[in-house]
Short mmCIF file of N, CA, C and O in Angstrom, two decimals:
data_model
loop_
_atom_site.label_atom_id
_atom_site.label_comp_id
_atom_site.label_asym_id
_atom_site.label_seq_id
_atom_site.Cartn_x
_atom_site.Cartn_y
_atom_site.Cartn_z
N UNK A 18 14.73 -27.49 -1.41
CA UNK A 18 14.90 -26.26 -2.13
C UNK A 18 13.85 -25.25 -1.68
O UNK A 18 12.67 -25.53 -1.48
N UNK A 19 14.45 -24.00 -1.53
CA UNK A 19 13.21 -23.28 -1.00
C UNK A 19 13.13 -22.14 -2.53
O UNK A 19 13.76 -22.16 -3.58
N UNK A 20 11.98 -21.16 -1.97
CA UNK A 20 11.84 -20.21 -3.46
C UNK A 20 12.09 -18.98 -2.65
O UNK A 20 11.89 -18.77 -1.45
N UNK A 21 12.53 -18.29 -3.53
CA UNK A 21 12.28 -16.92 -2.81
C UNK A 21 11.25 -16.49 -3.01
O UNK A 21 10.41 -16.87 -3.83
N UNK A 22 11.15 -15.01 -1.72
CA UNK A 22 10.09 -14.52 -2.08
C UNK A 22 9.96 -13.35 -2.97
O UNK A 22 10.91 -12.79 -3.52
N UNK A 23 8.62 -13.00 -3.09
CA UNK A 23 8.37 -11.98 -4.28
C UNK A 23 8.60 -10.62 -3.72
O UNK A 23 7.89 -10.13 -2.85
N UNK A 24 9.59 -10.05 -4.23
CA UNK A 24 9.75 -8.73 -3.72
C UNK A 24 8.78 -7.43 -4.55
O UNK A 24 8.57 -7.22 -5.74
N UNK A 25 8.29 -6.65 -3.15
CA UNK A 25 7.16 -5.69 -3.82
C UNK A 25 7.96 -4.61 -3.68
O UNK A 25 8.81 -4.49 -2.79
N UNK A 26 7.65 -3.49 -4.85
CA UNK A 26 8.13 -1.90 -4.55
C UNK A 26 7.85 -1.56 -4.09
O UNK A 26 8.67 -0.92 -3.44
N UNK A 27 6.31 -1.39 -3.61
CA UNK A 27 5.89 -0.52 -2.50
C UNK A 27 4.71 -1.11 -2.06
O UNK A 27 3.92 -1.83 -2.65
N UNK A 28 4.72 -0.50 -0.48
CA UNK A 28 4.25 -1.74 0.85
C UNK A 28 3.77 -0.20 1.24
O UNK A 28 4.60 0.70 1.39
N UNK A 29 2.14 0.05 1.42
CA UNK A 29 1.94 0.60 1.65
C UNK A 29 0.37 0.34 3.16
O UNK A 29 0.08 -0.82 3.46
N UNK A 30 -0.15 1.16 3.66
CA UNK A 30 -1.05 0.91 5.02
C UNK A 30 -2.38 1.47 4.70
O UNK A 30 -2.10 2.66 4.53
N UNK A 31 -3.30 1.38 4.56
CA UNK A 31 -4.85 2.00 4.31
C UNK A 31 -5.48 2.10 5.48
O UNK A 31 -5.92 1.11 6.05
N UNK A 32 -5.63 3.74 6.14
CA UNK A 32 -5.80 3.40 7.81
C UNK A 32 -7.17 4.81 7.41
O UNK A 32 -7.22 5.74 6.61
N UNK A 33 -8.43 4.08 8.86
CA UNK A 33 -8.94 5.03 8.37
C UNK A 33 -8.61 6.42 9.11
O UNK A 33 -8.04 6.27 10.19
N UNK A 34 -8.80 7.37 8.83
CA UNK A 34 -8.74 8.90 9.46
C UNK A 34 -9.18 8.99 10.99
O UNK A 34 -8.51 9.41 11.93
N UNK A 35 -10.61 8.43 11.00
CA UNK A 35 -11.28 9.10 12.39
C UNK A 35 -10.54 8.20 13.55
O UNK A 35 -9.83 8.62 14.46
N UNK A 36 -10.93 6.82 13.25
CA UNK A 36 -9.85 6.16 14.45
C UNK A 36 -8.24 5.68 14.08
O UNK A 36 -7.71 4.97 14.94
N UNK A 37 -7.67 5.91 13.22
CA UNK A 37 -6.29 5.63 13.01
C UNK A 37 -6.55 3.82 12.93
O UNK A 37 -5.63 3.05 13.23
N UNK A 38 -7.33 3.52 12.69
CA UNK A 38 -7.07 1.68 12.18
C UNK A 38 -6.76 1.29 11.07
O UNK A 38 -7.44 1.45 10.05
N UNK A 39 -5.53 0.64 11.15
CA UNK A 39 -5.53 -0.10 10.16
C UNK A 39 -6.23 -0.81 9.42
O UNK A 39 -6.51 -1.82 10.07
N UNK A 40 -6.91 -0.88 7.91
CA UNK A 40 -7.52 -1.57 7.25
C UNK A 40 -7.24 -2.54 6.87
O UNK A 40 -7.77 -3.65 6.96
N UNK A 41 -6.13 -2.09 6.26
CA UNK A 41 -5.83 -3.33 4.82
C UNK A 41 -3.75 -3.05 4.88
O UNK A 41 -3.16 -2.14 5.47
N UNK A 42 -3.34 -3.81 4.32
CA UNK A 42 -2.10 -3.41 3.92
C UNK A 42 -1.79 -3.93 2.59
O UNK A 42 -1.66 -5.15 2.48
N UNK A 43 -1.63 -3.04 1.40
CA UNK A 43 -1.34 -3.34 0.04
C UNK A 43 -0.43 -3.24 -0.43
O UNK A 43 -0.05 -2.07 -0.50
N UNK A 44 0.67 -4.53 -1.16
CA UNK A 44 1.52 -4.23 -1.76
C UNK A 44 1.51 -4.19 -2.97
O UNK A 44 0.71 -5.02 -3.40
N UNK A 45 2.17 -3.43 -4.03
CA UNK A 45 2.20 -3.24 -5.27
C UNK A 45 3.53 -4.29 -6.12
O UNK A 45 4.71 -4.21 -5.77
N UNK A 46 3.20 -4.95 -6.91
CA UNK A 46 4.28 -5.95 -7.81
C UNK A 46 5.10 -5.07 -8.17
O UNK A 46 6.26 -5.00 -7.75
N UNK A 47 4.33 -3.96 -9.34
CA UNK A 47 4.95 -3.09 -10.04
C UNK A 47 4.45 -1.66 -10.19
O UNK A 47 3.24 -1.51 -10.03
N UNK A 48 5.27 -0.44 -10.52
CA UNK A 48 4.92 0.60 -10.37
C UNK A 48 3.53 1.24 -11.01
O UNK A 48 2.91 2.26 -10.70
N UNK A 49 3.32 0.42 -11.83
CA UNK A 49 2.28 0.65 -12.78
C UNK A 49 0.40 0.76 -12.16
O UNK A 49 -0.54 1.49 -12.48
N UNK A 50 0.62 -0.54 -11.02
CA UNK A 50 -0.67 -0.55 -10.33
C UNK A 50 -0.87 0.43 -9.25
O UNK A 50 -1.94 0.86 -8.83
N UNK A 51 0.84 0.84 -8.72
CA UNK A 51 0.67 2.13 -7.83
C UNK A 51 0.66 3.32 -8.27
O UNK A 51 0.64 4.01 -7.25
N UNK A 52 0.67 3.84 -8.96
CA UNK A 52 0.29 4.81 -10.16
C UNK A 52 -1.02 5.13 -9.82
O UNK A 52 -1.49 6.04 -9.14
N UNK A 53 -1.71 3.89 -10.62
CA UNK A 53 -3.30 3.76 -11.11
C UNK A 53 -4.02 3.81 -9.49
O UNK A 53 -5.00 4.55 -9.35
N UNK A 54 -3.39 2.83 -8.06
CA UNK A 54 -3.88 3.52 -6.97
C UNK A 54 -3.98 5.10 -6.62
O UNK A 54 -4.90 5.75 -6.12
N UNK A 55 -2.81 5.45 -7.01
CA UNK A 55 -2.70 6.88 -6.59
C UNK A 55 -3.61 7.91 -6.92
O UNK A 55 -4.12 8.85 -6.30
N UNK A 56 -3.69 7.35 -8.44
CA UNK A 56 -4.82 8.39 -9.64
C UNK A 56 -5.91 8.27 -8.65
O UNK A 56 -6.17 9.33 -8.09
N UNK A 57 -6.43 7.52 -8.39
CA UNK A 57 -7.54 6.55 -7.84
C UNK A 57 -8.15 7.26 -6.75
O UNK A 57 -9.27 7.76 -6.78
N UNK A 58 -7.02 7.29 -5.41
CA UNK A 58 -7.24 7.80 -4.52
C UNK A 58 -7.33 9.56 -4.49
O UNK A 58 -8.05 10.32 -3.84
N UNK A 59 -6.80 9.69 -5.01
CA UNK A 59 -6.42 11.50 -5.94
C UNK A 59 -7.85 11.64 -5.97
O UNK A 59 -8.25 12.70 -5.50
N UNK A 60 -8.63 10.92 -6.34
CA UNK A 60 -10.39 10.85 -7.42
C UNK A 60 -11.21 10.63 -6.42
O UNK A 60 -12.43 10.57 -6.57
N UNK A 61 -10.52 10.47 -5.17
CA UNK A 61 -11.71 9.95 -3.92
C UNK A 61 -12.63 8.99 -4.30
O UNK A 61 -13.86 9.08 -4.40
N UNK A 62 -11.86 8.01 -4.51
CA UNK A 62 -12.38 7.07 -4.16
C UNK A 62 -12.67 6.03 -2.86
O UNK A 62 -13.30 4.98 -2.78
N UNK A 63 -11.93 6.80 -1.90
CA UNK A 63 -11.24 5.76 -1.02
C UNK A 63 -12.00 7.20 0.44
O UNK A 63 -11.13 7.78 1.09
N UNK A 64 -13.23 7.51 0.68
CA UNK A 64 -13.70 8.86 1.64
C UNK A 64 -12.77 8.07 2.82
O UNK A 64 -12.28 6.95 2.64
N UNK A 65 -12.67 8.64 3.70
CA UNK A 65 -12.53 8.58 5.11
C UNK A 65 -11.42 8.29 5.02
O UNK A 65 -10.98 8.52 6.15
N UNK A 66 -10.08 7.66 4.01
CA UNK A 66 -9.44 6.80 4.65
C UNK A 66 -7.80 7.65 3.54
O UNK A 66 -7.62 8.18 2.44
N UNK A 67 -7.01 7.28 4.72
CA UNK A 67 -5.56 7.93 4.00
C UNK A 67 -4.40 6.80 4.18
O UNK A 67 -4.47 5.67 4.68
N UNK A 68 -3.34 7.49 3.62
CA UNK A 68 -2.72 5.72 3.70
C UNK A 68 -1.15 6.37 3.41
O UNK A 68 -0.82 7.47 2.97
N UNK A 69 -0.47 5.37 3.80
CA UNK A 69 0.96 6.11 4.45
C UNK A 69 2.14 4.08 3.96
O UNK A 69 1.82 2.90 3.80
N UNK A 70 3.31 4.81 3.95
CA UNK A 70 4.18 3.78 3.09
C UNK A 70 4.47 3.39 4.66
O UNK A 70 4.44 4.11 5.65
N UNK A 71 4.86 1.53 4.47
CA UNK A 71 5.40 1.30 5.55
C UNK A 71 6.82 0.69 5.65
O UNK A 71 7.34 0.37 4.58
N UNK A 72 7.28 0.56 6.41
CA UNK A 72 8.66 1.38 6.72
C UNK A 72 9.34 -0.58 6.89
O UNK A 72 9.05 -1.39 7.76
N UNK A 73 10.13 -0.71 5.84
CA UNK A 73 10.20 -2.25 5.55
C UNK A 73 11.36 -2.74 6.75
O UNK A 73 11.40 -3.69 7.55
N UNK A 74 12.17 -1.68 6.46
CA UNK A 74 13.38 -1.87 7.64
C UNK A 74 14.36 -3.63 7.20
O UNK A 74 14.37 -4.35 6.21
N UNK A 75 15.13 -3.68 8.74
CA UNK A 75 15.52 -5.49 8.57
C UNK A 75 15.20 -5.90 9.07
O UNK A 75 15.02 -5.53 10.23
N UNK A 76 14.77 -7.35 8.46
CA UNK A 76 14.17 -8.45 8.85
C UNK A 76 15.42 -9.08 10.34
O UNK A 76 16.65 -9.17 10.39
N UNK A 77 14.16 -9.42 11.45
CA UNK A 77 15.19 -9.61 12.40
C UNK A 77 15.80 -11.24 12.28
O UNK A 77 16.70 -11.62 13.02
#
């Protein structure tokens, strides 16, 4: 038996500005924690670094 997996709403990239690297990649369960990122980042918390949704597409 296998499980499925956990599907996230949003799959997003934390790259920094000056060299375009990828940091981190964060997904959100539910809308509620991406919200509270957003506020978050809105508040600068996050200097140097911008972050962009990534693009889920089909699985090959």
């Amino acid at each position: 038996m296998s499980r499925a997996g956990t599907k996230y709403r949003e799959v997003i990239e934390l790259f920094d500005e000056k060299t375009g690297d990828v940091v981190r990649v964060i997904r959100f369960r539910n809308s509620i924690t991406f919200d509270e990122f957003l506020k978050d980042f809105k508040a600068m918390r996050y200097p140097g670094y911008g972050w962009r949704y990534i693009d889920k597409g089909k699985k090959r």
